[in-house]
Amino acid sequence: MKLSSIIFLCAILSACCYGYRILGVFPFNGKSHFMMFEQLMKILAKKGHQVDVISTFPLKKPYPNYTDLIVLPVSSSWINNLTFDEIQNSFSVSPPLIVGQIAGNVICEYLKYPKIQELIHNPPKNPPYDAIILEIFGAHCFGIIADILKVPIIGVSSSVLYPWSYDYIGSPHNLAYVPHNLLSYSQNMNFWQRMYNFLDNLYSIWMFNRVTAEQTKIIRKYVKPDSRDIRDLERNISIILVNSHISINGIKNVNPALIEVGGLHVHDDETVKLPPNLERWMNESEHGFIYFSFGTMVMIESFSIETIRIFYESMRKIAPVRVLMKIAKPDKLPPGLPENVYILPWIPQIKVLKHPNIKAFITHGGLMGSQEAIHYGVPMIGVPLFADQFINIDNYVRLNIAIKLKVVSLTQEEMDHALNEILNNPKYNKAVKELSKKFLDRPMSSADTAIYWIEYIIKYGSTVLKSPAMDLTWWQLELLDVCGFLLLVALVVLYLLTIGLQFVYRFVNSSFIVSQKKKIS
């Protein structure tokens, strides 16, 4: 009896603790992107799944069930290493072009990397992989790994989907009221905005597909000559986990394969400790403090002396309110830093944003950081610099949770007004607290949602959520064939009615003529 009970218990434990083996492929060297992906893989590892990761960001500390399988080499680091001028020059190019080339074709060259080649030609078999999680951005060529291993591709996007990504899962994208994510329009667009939204969406898709067609050649060069076309590989994606949410990004038509998990990365890591001096400084800020950071790439200290002087003067004026600034290279700051400002090269951002004494967040508007501010109910002053930051901040301004400043034309009066407004007008704090409630009020947390659907795809197959739209042409989806047929039927009926009326008219007219002749005779 005891033996049978032990066997039964072991069977239950085995069933409960069974984990899948999942390969995460995140070759793009973007720290802000990887914040979401790292957290997703850690969530899966914590659930008991075995995760292997290909990226340029190996973990600094070991994590159970998480293996940095391949650490890709990088020629240069963008982390805390880009000046304002470099950012302005780099992002003056068309977004579909730069994403398709720099974040796409160039990265696909990693397919020739020896460790990638070894994985492709000699994949692990004990146990084999059950799925691949792939970043949906520019380098979809790595989907060939899933094609060779015959496992589902689960896409994950660190931003709202780009125009070219909707077709991968057959998700509708109604451009009449949903501006694509490269435009900062609201959902209430006028006629000209809707027309531009439509035309720019078509251009973005065309440009991205044109540029990334090169990825087919790269795949066939480094993997096998008869590999599938890059467009076919993209349409092999089962689902896409998207870093968006209706409370922030609005209502849109989606199918079940597009799964919103906005804020997935927001996690207060208990193993990360606040520096004692910083913790004491925040606790002693009895009049509150403002947090000032432009993320992991751009150095605030690289701004023009005139701009930094404006920051200094405005921050000095709000004393005794304090300011906490992330400055990667303090020695490059010009002299004159106000006494109420505390600078550090590294700051545990989430622990700062959740502190009860924080009053506001001065940010460049990166999606990850601004979602963290929304999560903890912190109003923002947005100073967008590049990419989607302009769109994010424009959206937050519409939601009354942020004030926007333009760094290229910033004046002392504008900076002073923004600080006074965010500190003294309660509408921003009230709006962001209300939005935070909506953002967090969900049937399941973003983490649980992601785990559920990843496991769902692995259990039931890669096509279980495939939309029937994937098997139709664009003109069938728009019902142009049906409209054309109905128009043809209407024209035929109209033609027949015309012929019939002509016949009746002739018949009646001939009968009338005959009757008149009879009367005369």
Coordinates of C-alpha atoms in Angstrom, one line a residue:
M1 CA 0.0 0.0 0.0
K2 CA 2.8 2.3 0.9
L3 CA 4.7 1.6 -2.4
S4 CA 1.6 2.3 -4.5
S5 CA 1.0 5.6 -2.6
I6 CA 4.6 6.7 -3.2
I7 CA 4.3 5.8 -6.9
F8 CA 1.0 7.7 -7.2
L9 CA 2.5 10.8 -5.4
C10 CA 5.6 10.7 -7.7
A11 CA 3.3 10.5 -10.8
I12 CA 1.4 13.6 -9.6
L13 CA 4.6 15.5 -8.8
S14 CA 6.1 14.5 -12.2
A15 CA 3.0 15.8 -14.0
C16 CA 2.9 19.0 -12.0
C17 CA 6.6 19.8 -12.4
Y18 CA 7.0 18.9 -16.1
G19 CA 8.6 21.7 -17.9
Y20 CA 9.1 22.4 -21.6
R21 CA 12.4 23.3 -23.1
I22 CA 12.2 26.7 -24.8
L23 CA 14.8 28.6 -26.8
G24 CA 14.7 32.4 -26.7
V25 CA 16.3 34.2 -29.7
F26 CA 16.9 37.9 -29.1
P27 CA 19.9 38.9 -31.2
F28 CA 19.2 42.7 -31.4
N29 CA 21.6 44.6 -29.1
G30 CA 19.0 46.8 -27.5
K31 CA 19.0 46.9 -23.7
S32 CA 15.5 48.4 -23.4
H33 CA 14.1 45.6 -25.6
F34 CA 15.9 42.9 -23.7
M35 CA 14.4 44.1 -20.4
M36 CA 11.1 42.6 -21.4
F37 CA 12.6 39.4 -22.9
E38 CA 14.8 38.7 -19.9
Q39 CA 11.8 39.0 -17.6
L40 CA 9.7 36.7 -19.8
M41 CA 12.4 34.0 -19.8
K42 CA 12.8 34.3 -16.1
I43 CA 9.1 34.0 -15.6
L44 CA 9.1 30.8 -17.7
A45 CA 12.2 29.5 -15.8
K46 CA 10.5 30.1 -12.5
K47 CA 7.5 28.2 -13.7
G48 CA 9.7 25.1 -14.1
H49 CA 10.5 25.4 -17.8
Q50 CA 14.1 25.0 -19.1
V51 CA 15.0 28.1 -21.0
D52 CA 18.0 28.7 -23.2
V53 CA 18.8 32.2 -24.5
I54 CA 20.6 33.6 -27.4
S55 CA 21.3 37.3 -26.9
T56 CA 24.0 40.0 -26.4
F57 CA 23.1 40.4 -22.7
P58 CA 24.2 37.4 -20.5
L59 CA 22.9 37.4 -17.0
K60 CA 25.2 38.8 -14.3
K61 CA 24.0 36.3 -11.7
P62 CA 23.0 32.7 -12.3
Y63 CA 19.2 32.0 -12.4
P64 CA 17.6 28.5 -11.9
N65 CA 16.6 26.9 -15.2
Y66 CA 18.0 29.8 -17.2
T67 CA 21.0 29.2 -19.5
D68 CA 22.8 31.8 -21.6
L69 CA 23.2 29.3 -24.5
I70 CA 24.9 31.7 -26.9
V71 CA 26.2 35.1 -26.1
L72 CA 26.6 37.0 -29.4
P73 CA 29.5 39.3 -30.0
V74 CA 28.9 43.1 -30.4
S75 CA 31.3 45.5 -32.0
S76 CA 30.3 48.4 -29.9
S77 CA 28.0 49.0 -26.9
W78 CA 25.1 51.5 -26.9
I79 CA 24.6 51.4 -23.2
N80 CA 25.3 54.8 -21.6
N81 CA 27.6 55.5 -24.6
L82 CA 25.6 57.6 -27.1
T83 CA 25.7 61.4 -27.3
F84 CA 22.8 63.6 -28.2
D85 CA 24.3 64.5 -31.5
E86 CA 24.9 60.8 -32.4
I87 CA 21.3 60.0 -31.6
Q88 CA 20.0 62.9 -33.8
N89 CA 22.1 61.7 -36.7
S90 CA 21.4 58.0 -36.4
F91 CA 17.6 58.3 -36.3
S92 CA 17.1 60.8 -39.1
V93 CA 16.7 57.8 -41.4
S94 CA 13.3 56.3 -42.4
P95 CA 12.3 53.9 -39.5
P96 CA 11.3 50.9 -41.8
L97 CA 14.7 51.3 -43.5
I98 CA 16.8 51.4 -40.3
V99 CA 14.8 48.6 -38.6
G100 CA 15.0 46.4 -41.7
Q101 CA 18.7 47.0 -42.3
I102 CA 20.4 47.8 -39.0
A103 CA 18.1 45.7 -36.8
G104 CA 17.4 43.2 -39.5
N105 CA 19.8 42.2 -42.3
V106 CA 22.9 43.1 -40.4
I107 CA 21.9 41.0 -37.4
C108 CA 21.0 38.1 -39.7
E109 CA 24.7 37.7 -40.5
Y110 CA 24.9 36.1 -37.0
L111 CA 23.6 33.0 -38.7
K112 CA 27.1 32.3 -39.8
Y113 CA 28.3 32.4 -36.2
P114 CA 29.9 29.0 -35.4
K115 CA 27.7 28.4 -32.3
I116 CA 24.6 29.2 -34.2
Q117 CA 25.7 26.8 -36.9
E118 CA 26.2 24.1 -34.3
L119 CA 22.8 24.7 -32.9
I120 CA 21.2 24.4 -36.3
H121 CA 23.0 21.3 -37.4
N122 CA 23.3 19.6 -34.1
P123 CA 20.4 20.7 -31.9
P124 CA 19.9 19.2 -28.4
K125 CA 17.8 16.1 -28.2
N126 CA 17.7 15.3 -24.5
P127 CA 15.3 16.9 -24.2
P128 CA 14.6 18.6 -27.6
Y129 CA 13.2 22.1 -27.9
D130 CA 9.4 22.5 -27.7
A131 CA 9.2 26.1 -28.9
I132 CA 11.2 29.1 -29.9
I133 CA 10.5 32.6 -28.7
L134 CA 11.6 35.2 -31.2
E135 CA 11.7 39.0 -31.1
I136 CA 9.4 40.5 -33.7
F137 CA 11.3 43.5 -34.9
G138 CA 13.7 43.3 -37.8
A139 CA 15.6 40.0 -37.8
H140 CA 13.0 37.4 -38.5
C141 CA 15.5 35.3 -40.3
F142 CA 16.1 33.4 -37.1
G143 CA 12.7 31.8 -37.6
I144 CA 14.6 29.3 -39.8
I145 CA 15.8 27.6 -36.6
A146 CA 12.2 26.8 -35.6
D147 CA 11.5 25.6 -39.2
I148 CA 14.4 23.2 -39.0
L149 CA 13.5 22.0 -35.5
K150 CA 9.8 21.7 -36.5
V151 CA 8.7 23.6 -33.4
P152 CA 6.3 26.6 -33.0
I153 CA 7.5 30.2 -33.2
I154 CA 6.2 32.4 -30.5
G155 CA 6.8 36.0 -31.3
V156 CA 7.3 38.8 -28.7
S157 CA 7.4 42.5 -29.4
S158 CA 8.7 45.0 -26.9
S159 CA 6.6 47.7 -28.5
V160 CA 3.2 48.2 -30.2
L161 CA 3.3 46.1 -33.4
Y162 CA 5.0 47.8 -36.4
P163 CA 2.9 48.0 -39.6
W164 CA 4.5 45.0 -41.2
S165 CA 3.9 42.6 -38.3
Y166 CA 0.1 42.3 -38.4
D167 CA 0.1 40.1 -41.5
Y168 CA 2.2 37.5 -39.7
I169 CA -0.8 36.4 -37.7
G170 CA -3.6 37.7 -39.9
S171 CA -4.6 40.3 -37.4
P172 CA -6.8 43.1 -38.7
H173 CA -5.4 46.6 -38.6
N174 CA -8.2 49.1 -39.1
L175 CA -6.4 52.3 -40.2
A176 CA -9.7 54.3 -40.1
Y177 CA -9.3 54.7 -36.3
V178 CA -6.0 53.0 -35.4
P179 CA -2.9 55.1 -36.3
H180 CA 0.1 52.8 -36.9
N181 CA 2.9 53.0 -34.4
L182 CA 5.2 55.2 -36.4
L183 CA 2.7 58.1 -36.2
S184 CA 1.7 60.1 -33.1
Y185 CA -2.0 60.6 -34.2
S186 CA -4.8 60.1 -31.8
Q187 CA -7.5 57.5 -32.6
N188 CA -9.9 60.4 -33.5
M189 CA -8.3 61.2 -36.8
N190 CA -9.6 63.7 -39.4
F191 CA -9.8 62.8 -43.1
W192 CA -6.3 64.0 -44.0
Q193 CA -4.8 62.1 -41.0
R194 CA -6.6 58.9 -42.0
M195 CA -5.4 59.3 -45.6
Y196 CA -1.8 59.8 -44.4
N197 CA -2.1 57.0 -42.0
F198 CA -3.2 54.7 -44.8
L199 CA -0.6 55.8 -47.3
D200 CA 2.3 55.8 -44.7
N201 CA 1.3 52.4 -43.5
L202 CA 1.5 51.0 -47.1
Y203 CA 4.9 52.7 -47.6
S204 CA 6.2 51.3 -44.3
I205 CA 5.2 47.8 -45.2
W206 CA 6.6 48.1 -48.7
M207 CA 9.9 49.6 -47.6
F208 CA 10.5 47.0 -44.8
N209 CA 9.6 44.1 -47.0
R210 CA 11.8 45.4 -49.8
V211 CA 14.8 45.9 -47.5
T212 CA 14.4 42.6 -45.7
A213 CA 14.0 40.5 -48.8
E214 CA 17.8 40.2 -48.5
Q215 CA 17.2 37.9 -45.5
T216 CA 16.1 35.1 -47.8
K217 CA 19.5 35.2 -49.5
I218 CA 21.3 35.3 -46.1
I219 CA 19.3 32.2 -44.9
R220 CA 20.0 30.3 -48.0
K221 CA 23.7 31.2 -47.9
Y222 CA 24.3 30.2 -44.3
V223 CA 21.7 27.5 -43.6
K224 CA 20.6 25.6 -46.7
P225 CA 20.0 26.6 -50.3
D226 CA 16.4 25.4 -50.4
S227 CA 15.3 27.3 -47.2
R228 CA 11.9 28.9 -47.2
D229 CA 11.4 32.5 -48.2
I230 CA 11.6 35.0 -45.3
R231 CA 7.9 36.0 -45.9
D232 CA 6.9 32.3 -45.5
L233 CA 8.9 32.1 -42.2
E234 CA 7.2 35.2 -40.9
R235 CA 3.7 33.7 -41.6
N236 CA 4.8 30.6 -39.6
I237 CA 4.5 32.6 -36.3
S238 CA 1.9 31.2 -34.0
I239 CA 1.2 34.1 -31.7
I240 CA 2.8 37.5 -30.8
L241 CA 3.0 38.7 -27.2
V242 CA 2.8 42.5 -27.5
N243 CA 4.0 45.1 -25.0
S244 CA 0.8 47.2 -25.2
H245 CA -2.5 47.5 -23.3
I246 CA -5.9 49.0 -24.1
S247 CA -5.7 51.5 -21.2
I248 CA -2.7 53.2 -22.8
N249 CA -2.8 52.2 -26.5
G250 CA -6.5 52.3 -27.1
I251 CA -9.1 49.9 -28.5
K252 CA -8.3 48.0 -31.7
N253 CA -9.4 45.0 -33.7
V254 CA -7.3 42.0 -32.8
N255 CA -7.5 38.3 -33.2
P256 CA -6.6 35.7 -30.5
A257 CA -3.0 35.4 -31.8
L258 CA -2.2 39.0 -30.8
I259 CA -1.9 38.9 -27.0
E260 CA -1.4 42.1 -25.1
V261 CA 1.0 41.8 -22.1
G262 CA 1.9 45.4 -21.5
G263 CA 4.1 46.0 -18.5
L264 CA 5.4 42.4 -18.4
H265 CA 8.9 43.7 -17.6
V266 CA 7.8 45.7 -14.5
H267 CA 9.2 43.7 -11.6
D268 CA 10.8 44.7 -8.4
D269 CA 13.8 42.4 -8.1
E270 CA 14.3 41.7 -4.4
T271 CA 17.9 40.7 -5.0
V272 CA 18.7 44.2 -6.2
K273 CA 19.4 46.4 -3.2
L274 CA 19.2 50.2 -3.0
P275 CA 22.6 51.9 -2.3
P276 CA 22.4 53.0 1.4
N277 CA 23.2 56.6 0.6
L278 CA 20.5 56.7 -2.1
E279 CA 17.9 55.1 0.2
R280 CA 18.7 57.6 3.0
W281 CA 18.6 60.5 0.5
M282 CA 15.1 59.5 -0.8
N283 CA 13.8 58.9 2.8
E284 CA 15.0 62.3 3.9
S285 CA 13.5 64.1 0.9
E286 CA 10.5 65.3 3.0
H287 CA 9.4 67.8 0.3
G288 CA 9.6 65.1 -2.3
F289 CA 12.0 64.6 -5.2
I290 CA 11.9 64.4 -9.0
Y291 CA 13.6 61.5 -10.8
F292 CA 15.5 62.5 -14.0
S293 CA 16.8 59.9 -16.4
F294 CA 17.1 59.4 -20.2
G295 CA 17.4 55.7 -20.1
T296 CA 20.2 53.3 -20.9
M297 CA 21.5 54.8 -24.1
V298 CA 21.7 58.6 -24.2
M299 CA 24.1 60.5 -21.9
I300 CA 22.4 63.6 -20.4
E301 CA 25.9 65.1 -19.9
S302 CA 26.3 65.1 -23.7
F303 CA 23.7 67.8 -24.2
S304 CA 24.7 71.3 -25.1
I305 CA 25.9 73.5 -22.3
E306 CA 23.0 75.9 -22.9
T307 CA 20.5 73.0 -22.4
I308 CA 22.2 71.7 -19.3
R309 CA 22.3 75.3 -17.9
I310 CA 18.5 75.5 -18.4
F311 CA 18.1 72.2 -16.5
Y312 CA 20.4 73.5 -13.7
E313 CA 18.5 76.8 -13.3
S314 CA 15.0 75.2 -13.3
M315 CA 16.0 72.5 -10.8
R316 CA 17.6 75.1 -8.5
K317 CA 14.3 77.1 -8.4
I318 CA 12.2 74.2 -7.2
A319 CA 14.2 73.7 -4.0
P320 CA 13.5 72.4 -1.3
V321 CA 12.1 69.7 -3.8
R322 CA 15.1 67.6 -4.7
V323 CA 16.2 66.0 -8.0
L324 CA 17.8 62.6 -8.5
M325 CA 19.7 62.4 -11.8
K326 CA 21.2 59.4 -13.6
I327 CA 24.5 60.7 -15.0
A328 CA 26.7 57.9 -16.5
K329 CA 29.8 60.1 -16.6
P330 CA 29.6 62.8 -13.9
D331 CA 33.1 64.2 -14.9
K332 CA 31.6 65.4 -18.2
L333 CA 28.9 67.6 -16.5
P334 CA 29.6 71.3 -16.7
P335 CA 30.1 73.0 -13.3
G336 CA 27.2 74.6 -11.4
L337 CA 25.2 71.6 -10.3
P338 CA 22.5 72.8 -7.9
E339 CA 22.8 71.7 -4.2
N340 CA 19.3 70.0 -4.3
V341 CA 20.5 67.6 -7.1
Y342 CA 21.9 64.2 -6.4
I343 CA 23.6 62.3 -9.3
L344 CA 24.5 58.7 -9.6
P345 CA 25.9 56.7 -12.6
W346 CA 23.4 53.8 -12.0
I347 CA 20.0 53.9 -10.3
P348 CA 17.6 51.0 -9.6
Q349 CA 14.7 52.7 -11.4
I350 CA 11.8 50.6 -10.2
K351 CA 12.7 51.1 -6.5
V352 CA 12.9 54.8 -7.1
L353 CA 9.6 55.1 -9.0
K354 CA 7.8 53.2 -6.2
H355 CA 9.2 55.4 -3.4
P356 CA 6.5 57.3 -1.6
N357 CA 8.4 60.6 -1.8
I358 CA 8.7 60.7 -5.6
K359 CA 6.8 63.6 -7.3
A360 CA 7.5 63.2 -11.0
F361 CA 9.7 61.6 -13.6
I362 CA 11.6 63.5 -16.2
T363 CA 12.1 61.0 -19.1
H364 CA 12.9 60.7 -22.7
G365 CA 9.7 58.7 -23.1
G366 CA 11.1 55.2 -23.7
L367 CA 8.2 52.7 -23.5
M368 CA 9.7 50.5 -20.7
G369 CA 10.5 53.4 -18.4
S370 CA 7.2 55.2 -19.0
Q371 CA 5.2 52.0 -18.4
E372 CA 7.0 51.6 -15.1
A373 CA 6.0 55.2 -14.2
I374 CA 2.4 54.4 -15.1
H375 CA 2.5 51.2 -13.1
Y376 CA 3.5 53.1 -10.0
G377 CA 1.4 56.2 -10.7
V378 CA 4.1 58.8 -11.3
P379 CA 3.4 61.8 -13.7
M380 CA 6.0 62.7 -16.3
I381 CA 7.7 65.5 -18.1
G382 CA 8.6 64.0 -21.5
V383 CA 11.6 65.1 -23.5
P384 CA 11.5 62.8 -26.5
L385 CA 14.8 62.2 -28.4
F386 CA 14.2 59.5 -31.1
A387 CA 12.2 56.6 -32.3
D388 CA 8.8 55.9 -30.6
Q389 CA 9.5 58.3 -27.8
F390 CA 7.7 61.2 -29.6
I391 CA 4.6 59.0 -30.1
N392 CA 4.7 57.7 -26.5
I393 CA 4.9 61.2 -25.0
D394 CA 2.2 62.6 -27.3
N395 CA -0.1 59.8 -26.2
Y396 CA 0.7 60.5 -22.5
V397 CA -0.1 64.2 -23.0
R398 CA -3.5 63.3 -24.4
L399 CA -4.0 61.1 -21.3
N400 CA -3.1 64.1 -19.1
I401 CA -0.3 62.2 -17.4
A402 CA 2.6 64.1 -18.9
I403 CA 3.9 67.5 -20.2
K404 CA 6.0 67.5 -23.4
L405 CA 9.1 69.6 -24.0
K406 CA 11.2 69.9 -27.2
V407 CA 14.9 69.7 -26.4
V408 CA 16.0 71.3 -29.6
S409 CA 14.1 74.5 -28.8
L410 CA 13.9 74.3 -25.0
T411 CA 13.7 77.7 -23.2
Q412 CA 14.1 78.5 -19.5
E413 CA 10.5 79.6 -19.3
E414 CA 9.3 76.3 -20.8
M415 CA 11.4 74.2 -18.4
D416 CA 10.3 76.3 -15.4
H417 CA 6.6 76.1 -16.4
A418 CA 6.8 72.3 -16.9
L419 CA 8.3 71.7 -13.4
N420 CA 5.9 74.1 -11.7
E421 CA 2.9 72.5 -13.5
I422 CA 3.8 68.9 -12.8
L423 CA 4.5 69.7 -9.1
N424 CA 1.6 72.0 -8.4
N425 CA -1.3 71.0 -10.7
P426 CA -3.0 68.0 -9.2
K427 CA -4.7 66.9 -12.5
Y428 CA -1.5 65.1 -13.6
N429 CA -1.1 63.1 -10.4
K430 CA -4.9 62.3 -10.3
A431 CA -4.9 61.2 -14.0
V432 CA -1.9 58.9 -13.7
K433 CA -3.2 57.3 -10.5
E434 CA -6.4 56.5 -12.3
L435 CA -4.6 55.2 -15.4
S436 CA -2.4 53.0 -13.2
K437 CA -5.5 51.3 -11.8
K438 CA -6.8 50.6 -15.3
F439 CA -3.4 49.4 -16.4
L440 CA -3.1 46.9 -13.6
D441 CA -6.8 45.8 -13.4
R442 CA -6.8 42.6 -15.6
P443 CA -8.3 39.1 -15.4
M444 CA -4.7 37.8 -15.3
S445 CA -1.4 39.5 -14.8
S446 CA 0.7 40.1 -17.9
A447 CA 3.1 37.4 -16.6
D448 CA 0.4 34.8 -16.2
T449 CA -1.1 35.7 -19.5
A450 CA 2.2 35.2 -21.3
I451 CA 2.8 31.8 -19.6
Y452 CA -0.7 30.6 -20.3
W453 CA -0.6 31.3 -24.1
I454 CA 3.0 30.0 -24.5
E455 CA 2.0 26.7 -22.9
Y456 CA -1.2 26.6 -24.9
I457 CA 0.6 26.8 -28.2
I458 CA 3.1 24.1 -27.1
K459 CA 0.4 21.8 -25.9
Y460 CA -2.0 22.2 -28.8
G461 CA 0.2 23.0 -31.8
S462 CA 1.4 25.9 -33.8
T463 CA -1.7 26.4 -35.9
V464 CA -4.3 26.2 -33.1
L465 CA -4.8 30.0 -33.2
K466 CA -4.1 30.5 -36.9
S467 CA -6.6 32.9 -38.4
P468 CA -8.5 31.8 -41.5
A469 CA -7.5 35.2 -42.9
M470 CA -4.0 33.7 -43.5
D471 CA -5.4 31.6 -46.3
L472 CA -7.1 34.4 -48.1
T473 CA -5.7 37.1 -50.4
W474 CA -5.9 40.8 -49.5
W475 CA -8.7 41.3 -52.0
Q476 CA -10.7 38.4 -50.5
L477 CA -10.2 39.8 -47.0
E478 CA -11.6 43.1 -48.2
L479 CA -14.5 41.3 -49.8
L480 CA -13.6 42.9 -53.2
D481 CA -14.6 39.7 -55.0
V482 CA -18.0 39.7 -53.3
C483 CA -18.5 43.4 -53.9
G484 CA -17.4 42.9 -57.5
F485 CA -19.8 40.0 -58.0
L486 CA -22.7 41.9 -56.4
L487 CA -22.0 44.9 -58.6
L488 CA -21.9 42.6 -61.6
V489 CA -25.3 41.1 -60.6
A490 CA -26.7 44.5 -60.1
L491 CA -25.5 45.6 -63.6
V492 CA -26.9 42.4 -65.2
V493 CA -30.3 43.0 -63.4
L494 CA -30.2 46.6 -64.5
Y495 CA -29.4 45.6 -68.1
L496 CA -32.2 43.0 -68.1
L497 CA -34.7 45.5 -66.7
T498 CA -33.7 48.0 -69.4
I499 CA -34.1 45.3 -72.1
G500 CA -37.5 44.3 -70.5
L501 CA -38.7 47.9 -70.4
Q502 CA -37.7 48.5 -73.9
F503 CA -39.6 45.3 -75.0
V504 CA -42.7 46.4 -73.1
Y505 CA -42.4 49.9 -74.5
R506 CA -42.2 48.5 -78.1
F507 CA -45.0 46.0 -77.5
V508 CA -47.3 48.7 -76.1
N509 CA -46.3 51.2 -78.8
S510 CA -46.9 48.7 -81.6
S511 CA -50.3 47.6 -80.1
F512 CA -51.3 51.3 -79.9
I513 CA -50.3 51.9 -83.6
V514 CA -52.3 48.8 -84.7
S515 CA -55.4 49.8 -82.8
Q516 CA -55.2 53.3 -84.3
K517 CA -55.0 52.0 -87.8
K518 CA -58.1 49.8 -87.2
K519 CA -60.0 52.8 -86.0
I520 CA -59.0 54.8 -89.1
S521 CA -60.0 51.9 -91.5

